[in-house]
Coordinates of C-alpha atoms in Angstrom, one line a residue:
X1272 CA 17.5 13.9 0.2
X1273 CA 14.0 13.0 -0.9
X1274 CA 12.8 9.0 -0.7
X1275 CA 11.1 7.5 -3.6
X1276 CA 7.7 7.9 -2.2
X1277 CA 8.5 11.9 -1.0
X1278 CA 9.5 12.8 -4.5
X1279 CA 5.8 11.0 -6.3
X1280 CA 4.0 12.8 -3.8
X1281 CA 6.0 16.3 -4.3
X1282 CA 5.2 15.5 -8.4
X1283 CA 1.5 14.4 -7.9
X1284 CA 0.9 17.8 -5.8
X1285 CA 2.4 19.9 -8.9
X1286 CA 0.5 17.8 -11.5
X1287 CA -2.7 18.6 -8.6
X1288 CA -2.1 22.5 -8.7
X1289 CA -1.2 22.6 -12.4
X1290 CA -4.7 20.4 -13.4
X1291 CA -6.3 23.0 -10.8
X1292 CA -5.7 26.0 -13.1
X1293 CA -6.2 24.7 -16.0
X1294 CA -9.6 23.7 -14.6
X1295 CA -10.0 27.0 -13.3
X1296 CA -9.7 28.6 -16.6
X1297 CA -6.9 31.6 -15.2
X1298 CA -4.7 33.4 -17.6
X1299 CA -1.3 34.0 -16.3
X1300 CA 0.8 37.1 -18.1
X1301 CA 4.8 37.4 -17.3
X1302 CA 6.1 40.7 -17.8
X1303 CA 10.2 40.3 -18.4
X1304 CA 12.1 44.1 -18.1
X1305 CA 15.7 43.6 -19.2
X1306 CA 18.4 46.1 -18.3
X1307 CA 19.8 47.8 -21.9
X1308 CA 21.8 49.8 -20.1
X1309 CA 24.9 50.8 -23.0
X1310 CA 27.5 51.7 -20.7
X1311 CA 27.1 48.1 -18.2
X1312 CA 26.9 46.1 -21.5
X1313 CA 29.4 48.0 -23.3
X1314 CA 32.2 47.4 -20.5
X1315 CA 30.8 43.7 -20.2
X1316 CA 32.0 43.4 -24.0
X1317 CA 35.5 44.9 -23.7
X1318 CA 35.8 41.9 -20.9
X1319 CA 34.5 39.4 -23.2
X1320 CA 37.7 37.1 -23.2
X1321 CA 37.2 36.4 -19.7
X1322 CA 35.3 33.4 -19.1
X1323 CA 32.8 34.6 -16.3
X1324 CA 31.1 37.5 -18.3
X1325 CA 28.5 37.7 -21.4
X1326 CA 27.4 39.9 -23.5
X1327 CA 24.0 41.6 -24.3
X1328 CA 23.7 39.1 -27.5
X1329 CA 24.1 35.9 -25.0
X1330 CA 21.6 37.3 -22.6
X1331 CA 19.2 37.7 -24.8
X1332 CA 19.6 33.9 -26.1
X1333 CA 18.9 32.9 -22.6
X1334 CA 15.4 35.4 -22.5
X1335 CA 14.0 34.2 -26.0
X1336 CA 14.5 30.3 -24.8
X1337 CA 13.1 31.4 -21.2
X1338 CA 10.2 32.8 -23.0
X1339 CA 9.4 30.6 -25.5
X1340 CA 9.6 27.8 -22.6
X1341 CA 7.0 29.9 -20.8
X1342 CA 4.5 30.5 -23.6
X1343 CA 5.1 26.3 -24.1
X1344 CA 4.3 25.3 -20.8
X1345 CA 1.0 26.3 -21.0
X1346 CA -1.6 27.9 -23.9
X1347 CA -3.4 30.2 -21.4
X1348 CA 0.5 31.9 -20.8
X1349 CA 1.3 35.5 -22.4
X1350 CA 4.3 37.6 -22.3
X1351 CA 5.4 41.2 -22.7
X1352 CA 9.0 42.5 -23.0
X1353 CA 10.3 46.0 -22.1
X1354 CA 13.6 47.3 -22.6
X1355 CA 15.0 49.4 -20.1
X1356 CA 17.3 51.6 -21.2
X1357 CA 19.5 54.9 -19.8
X1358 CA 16.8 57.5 -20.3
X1359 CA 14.0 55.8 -21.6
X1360 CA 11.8 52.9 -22.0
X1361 CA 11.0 51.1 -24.9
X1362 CA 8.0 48.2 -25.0
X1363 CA 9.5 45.4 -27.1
X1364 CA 6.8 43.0 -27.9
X1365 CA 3.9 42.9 -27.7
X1366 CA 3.6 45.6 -30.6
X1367 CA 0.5 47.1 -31.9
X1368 CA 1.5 47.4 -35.3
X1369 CA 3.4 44.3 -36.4
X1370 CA 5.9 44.5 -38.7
X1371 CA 5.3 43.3 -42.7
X1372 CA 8.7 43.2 -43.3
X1373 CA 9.1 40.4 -40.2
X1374 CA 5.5 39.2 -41.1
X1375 CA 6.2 37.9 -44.6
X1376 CA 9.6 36.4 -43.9
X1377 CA 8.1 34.3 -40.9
X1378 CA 7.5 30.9 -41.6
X1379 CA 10.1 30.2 -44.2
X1380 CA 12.8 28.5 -41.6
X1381 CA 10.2 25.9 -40.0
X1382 CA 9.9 27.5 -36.9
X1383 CA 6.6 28.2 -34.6
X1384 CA 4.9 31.1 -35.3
X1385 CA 4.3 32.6 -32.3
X1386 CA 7.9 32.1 -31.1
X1387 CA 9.3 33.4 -34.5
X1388 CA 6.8 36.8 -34.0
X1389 CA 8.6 36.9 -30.1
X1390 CA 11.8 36.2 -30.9
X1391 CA 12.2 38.6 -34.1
X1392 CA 10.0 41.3 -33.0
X1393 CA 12.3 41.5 -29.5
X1394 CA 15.7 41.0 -31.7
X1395 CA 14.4 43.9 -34.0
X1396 CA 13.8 46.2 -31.4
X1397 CA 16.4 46.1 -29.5
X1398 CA 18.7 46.8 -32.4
X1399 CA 17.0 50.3 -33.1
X1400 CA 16.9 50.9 -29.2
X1401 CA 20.7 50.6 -29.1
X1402 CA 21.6 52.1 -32.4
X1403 CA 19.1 55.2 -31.8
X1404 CA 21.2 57.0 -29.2
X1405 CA 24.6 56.9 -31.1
X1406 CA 25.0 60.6 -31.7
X1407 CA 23.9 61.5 -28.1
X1408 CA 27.1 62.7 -26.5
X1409 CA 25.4 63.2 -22.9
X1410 CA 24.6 59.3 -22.0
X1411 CA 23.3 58.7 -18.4
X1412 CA 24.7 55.7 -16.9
X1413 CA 21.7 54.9 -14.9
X1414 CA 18.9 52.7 -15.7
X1415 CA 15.4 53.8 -15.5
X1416 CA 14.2 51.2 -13.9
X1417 CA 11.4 52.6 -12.2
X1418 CA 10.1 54.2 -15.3
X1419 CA 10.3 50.6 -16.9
X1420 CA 8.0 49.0 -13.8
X1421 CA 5.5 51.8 -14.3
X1422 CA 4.7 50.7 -17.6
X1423 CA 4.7 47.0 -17.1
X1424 CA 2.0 47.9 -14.2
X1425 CA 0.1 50.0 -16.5
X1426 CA 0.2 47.2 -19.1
X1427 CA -1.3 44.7 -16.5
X1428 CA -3.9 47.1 -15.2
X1429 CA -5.0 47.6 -18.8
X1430 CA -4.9 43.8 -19.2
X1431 CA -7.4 43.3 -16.2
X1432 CA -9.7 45.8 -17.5
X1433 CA -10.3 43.5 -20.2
X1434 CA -10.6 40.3 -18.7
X1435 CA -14.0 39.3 -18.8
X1436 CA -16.6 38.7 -15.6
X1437 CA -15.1 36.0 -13.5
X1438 CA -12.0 35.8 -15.3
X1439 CA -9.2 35.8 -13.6
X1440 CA -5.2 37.2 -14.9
X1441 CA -2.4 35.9 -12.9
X1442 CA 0.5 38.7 -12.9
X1443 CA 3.9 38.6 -12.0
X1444 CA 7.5 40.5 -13.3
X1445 CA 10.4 39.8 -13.9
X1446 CA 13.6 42.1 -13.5
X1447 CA 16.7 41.4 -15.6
X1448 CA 19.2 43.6 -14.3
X1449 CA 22.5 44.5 -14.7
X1450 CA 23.7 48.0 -14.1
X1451 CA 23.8 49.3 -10.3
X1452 CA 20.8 50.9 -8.2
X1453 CA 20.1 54.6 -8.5
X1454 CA 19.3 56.0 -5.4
X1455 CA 17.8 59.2 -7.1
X1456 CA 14.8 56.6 -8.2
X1457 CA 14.0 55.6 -4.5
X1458 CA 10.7 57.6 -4.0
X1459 CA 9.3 56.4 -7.6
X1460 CA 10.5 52.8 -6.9
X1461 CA 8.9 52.9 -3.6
X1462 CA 5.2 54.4 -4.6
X1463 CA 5.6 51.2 -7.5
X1464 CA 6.6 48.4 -5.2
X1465 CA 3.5 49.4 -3.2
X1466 CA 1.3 49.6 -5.7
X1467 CA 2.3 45.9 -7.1
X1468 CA 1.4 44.8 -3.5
X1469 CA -1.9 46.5 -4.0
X1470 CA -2.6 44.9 -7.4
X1471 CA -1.7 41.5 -6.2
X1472 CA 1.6 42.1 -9.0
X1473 CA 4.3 39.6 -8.3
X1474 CA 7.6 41.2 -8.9
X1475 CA 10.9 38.8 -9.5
X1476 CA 14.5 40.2 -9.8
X1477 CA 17.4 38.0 -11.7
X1478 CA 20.6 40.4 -11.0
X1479 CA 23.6 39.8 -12.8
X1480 CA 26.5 41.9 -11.3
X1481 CA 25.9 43.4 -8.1
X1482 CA 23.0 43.2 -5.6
X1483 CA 20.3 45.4 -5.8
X1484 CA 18.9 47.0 -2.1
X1485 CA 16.0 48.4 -4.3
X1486 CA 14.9 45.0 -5.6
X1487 CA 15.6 43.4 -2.4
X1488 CA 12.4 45.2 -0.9
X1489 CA 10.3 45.1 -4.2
X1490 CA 10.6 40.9 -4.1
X1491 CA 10.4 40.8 -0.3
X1492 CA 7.2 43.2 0.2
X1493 CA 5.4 41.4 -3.2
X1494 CA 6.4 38.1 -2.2
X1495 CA 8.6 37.4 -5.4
X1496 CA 12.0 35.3 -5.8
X1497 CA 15.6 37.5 -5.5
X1498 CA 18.6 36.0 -6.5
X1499 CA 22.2 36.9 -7.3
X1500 CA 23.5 34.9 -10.4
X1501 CA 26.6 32.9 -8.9
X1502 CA 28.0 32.5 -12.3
X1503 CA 27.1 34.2 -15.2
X1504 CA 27.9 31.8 -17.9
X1505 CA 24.8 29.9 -16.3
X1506 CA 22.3 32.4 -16.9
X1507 CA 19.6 30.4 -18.8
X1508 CA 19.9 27.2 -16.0
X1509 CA 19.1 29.5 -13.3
X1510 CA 15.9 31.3 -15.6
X1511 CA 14.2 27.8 -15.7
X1512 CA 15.5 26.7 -13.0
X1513 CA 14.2 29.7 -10.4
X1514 CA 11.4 31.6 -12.5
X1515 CA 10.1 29.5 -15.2
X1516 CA 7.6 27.6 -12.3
X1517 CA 3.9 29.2 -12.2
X1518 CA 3.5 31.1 -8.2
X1519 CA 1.1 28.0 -7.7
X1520 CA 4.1 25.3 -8.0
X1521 CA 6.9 27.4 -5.7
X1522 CA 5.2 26.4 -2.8
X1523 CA 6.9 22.4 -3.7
X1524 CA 9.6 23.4 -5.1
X1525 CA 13.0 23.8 -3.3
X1526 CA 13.4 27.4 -4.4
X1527 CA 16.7 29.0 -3.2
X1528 CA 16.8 30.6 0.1
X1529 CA 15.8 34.5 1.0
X1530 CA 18.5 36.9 1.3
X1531 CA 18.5 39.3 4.1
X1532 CA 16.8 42.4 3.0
X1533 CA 18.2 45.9 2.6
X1534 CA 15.9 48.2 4.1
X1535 CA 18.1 51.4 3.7
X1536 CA 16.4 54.2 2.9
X1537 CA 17.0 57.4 0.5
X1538 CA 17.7 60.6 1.8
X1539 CA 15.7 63.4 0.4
X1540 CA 17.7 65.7 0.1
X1541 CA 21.2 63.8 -1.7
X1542 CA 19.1 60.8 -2.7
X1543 CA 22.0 58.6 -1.2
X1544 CA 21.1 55.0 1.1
X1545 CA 21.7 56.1 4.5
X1546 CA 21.8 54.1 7.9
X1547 CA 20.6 56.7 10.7
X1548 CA 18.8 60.0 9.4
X1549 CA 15.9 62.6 10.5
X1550 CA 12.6 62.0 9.6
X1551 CA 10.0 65.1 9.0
X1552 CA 7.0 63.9 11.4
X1553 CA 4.7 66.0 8.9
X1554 CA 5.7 64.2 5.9
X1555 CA 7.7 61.8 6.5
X1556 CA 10.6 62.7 4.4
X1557 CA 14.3 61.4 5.5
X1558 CA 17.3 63.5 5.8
X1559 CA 20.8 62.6 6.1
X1560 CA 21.5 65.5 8.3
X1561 CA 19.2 67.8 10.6
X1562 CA 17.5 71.0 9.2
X1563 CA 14.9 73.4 10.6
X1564 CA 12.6 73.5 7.9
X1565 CA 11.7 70.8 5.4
X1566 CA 12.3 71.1 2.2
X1567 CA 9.2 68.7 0.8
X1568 CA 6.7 70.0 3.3
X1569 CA 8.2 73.7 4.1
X1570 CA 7.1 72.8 7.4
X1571 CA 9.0 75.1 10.4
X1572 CA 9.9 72.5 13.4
X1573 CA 10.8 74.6 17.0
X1574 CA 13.5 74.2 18.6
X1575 CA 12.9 73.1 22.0
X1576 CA 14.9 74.8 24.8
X1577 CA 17.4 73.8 27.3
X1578 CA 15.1 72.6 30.5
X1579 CA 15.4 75.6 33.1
X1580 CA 16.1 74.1 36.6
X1581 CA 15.2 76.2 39.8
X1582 CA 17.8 76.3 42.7
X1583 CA 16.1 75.1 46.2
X1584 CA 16.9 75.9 49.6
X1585 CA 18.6 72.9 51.3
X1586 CA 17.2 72.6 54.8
X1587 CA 19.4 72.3 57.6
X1588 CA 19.4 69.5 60.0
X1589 CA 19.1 70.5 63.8
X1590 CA 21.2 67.7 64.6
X1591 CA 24.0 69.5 63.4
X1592 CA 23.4 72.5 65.8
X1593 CA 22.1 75.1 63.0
X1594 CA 18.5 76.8 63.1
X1595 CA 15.8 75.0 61.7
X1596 CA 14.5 76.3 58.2
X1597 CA 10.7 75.2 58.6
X1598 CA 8.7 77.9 59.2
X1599 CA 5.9 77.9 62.0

């Protein structure tokens, strides 16, 4: 437990880092993906009487409140939303046409603007994402999640080419998700994770059912905050809680500790998480199980041969009496 004098000093160092950026004059811009996924939510609402679950309409109570939180603590904060659905992905907010239906009935309930234009535009969109697909008999059950991090990375990149000279955009994201890892995604979620770590792109992953060996690596290699929702229920509490700080304030706050990371790699070939496999020392693919050519490079490995071992001639010892095999 922290003493009196710990604590002031632990607040005066966050008051210190928060006066420094706002001195500094840096944008920061939060990214949230949610997982949409119809078939994880749809199960999660057949289990709706018991008490440890939610539904899609309770998560996204807890987002809206995160967000408008975030764009209060500070003026120089934005925010984009992206929906992650089954087989697609669909940007939320911010739109570039805004609605005048939502447009002329904000302002009539008292609210704040721009957290009346987030919180309708999202609540809008998401209805026609999930009411779109109704006739399509063939629905995936995995999320395209790394389709959904592409776009947020675009997004940022696009946001740094505008930034003025000597401005600088603080850039992080945050993963919502709920359905299971796809192993088929492996390579594409890879080839992002590493370019976030190139672009300085924090990445933060809020799972909600089981963990995610995927986002494991992606908050480990960026340097962003994994956690595992204990309980459901408390989904908003853990949002400001864990992810609602600015990167500048973590380093002060008692965050909760790292998991142990699952570095299991994809096989090429079934795109399943294997333990031991063959690696192509052309290209570097993984296999689950040995082949003589490889299938990403087409590259022909040879077979090495059985060493040959030559017989030799034992001498025999002239102490026991035979003739002596040296020759003279």
């Amino acid at each position: 437990p922290l003493t009196n004098q710990e604590g002031s000093d632990k607040t005066s160092s966050v008051m210190v880092l928060c006066q420094n950026n706002m001195a500094e004059g840096e944008d920061n811009l939060l990214v949230v993906i949610i997982d949409c996924n119809p078939v994880w939510w749809g199960r999660r609402q057949q289990q709706q009487a018991e008490p440890a679950q939610i539904v899609l309409s309770h998560c996204l109570d807890a987002m809206q409140v995160f967000i408008n939180s975030y764009l209060m603590f500070s003026h120089r904060n934005k925010v984009a939303v992206i929906a992650s659905h089954t087989g697609k992905t669909h940007f939320l907010y911010p739109k570039n046409v805004p609605d005048p239906r939502l447009e002329q009935q904000r302002g009539e309930d008292g609210r704040y603007e721009q957290f009346a234009t987030v919180d309708d535009t999202v609540v809008d969109e998401i209805k026609q994402l999930m009411t779109s697909d109704t006739t399509n008999t063939e629905l995936k059950t995995d999320t395209l999640l790394a389709g959904s991090l592409a776009v947020a990375l675009c997004y940022i990149h696009r946001l740094e080419k505008e930034c003025q000279t000597g401005q600088q955009l603080n850039t992080r994201v945050l993963v919502i998700k709920a359905a299971e890892d796809s192993p088929s995604q492996y390579m594409n979620l890879m080839n992002i994770i590493f370019t976030a770590q190139k672009q300085n792109v924090v990445i933060d992953a809020c799972i909600l059912d089981k963990d995610s060996g995927l986002l494991q690596q992606a908050c480990d290699i960026t340097g962003g905050i994994y956690l595992k929702i204990p309980q459901m229920t408390g989904l908003l509490q853990y949002l400001l809680w864990v992810f609602l700080p600015d990167l500048s304030m973590r380093e002060v706050m008692a965050l909760p500790p790292k998991v142990q990371v699952d570095y299991r790699a994809a096989c090429f070939c079934h795109r399943t998480l294997i333990d031991v496999g063959y690696v192509c020392s052309v290209c570097l693919s993984i296999f689950c199980s040995f082949s003589p050519i490889c299938s990403t490079c087409e590259t022909a490995f040879k077979l090495a041969k059985p060493p040959m071992f030559k017989s030799k001639k034992k001498k025999r010892s002239l102490q026991n009496g035979g003739p002596s095999t040296s020759v003279h």
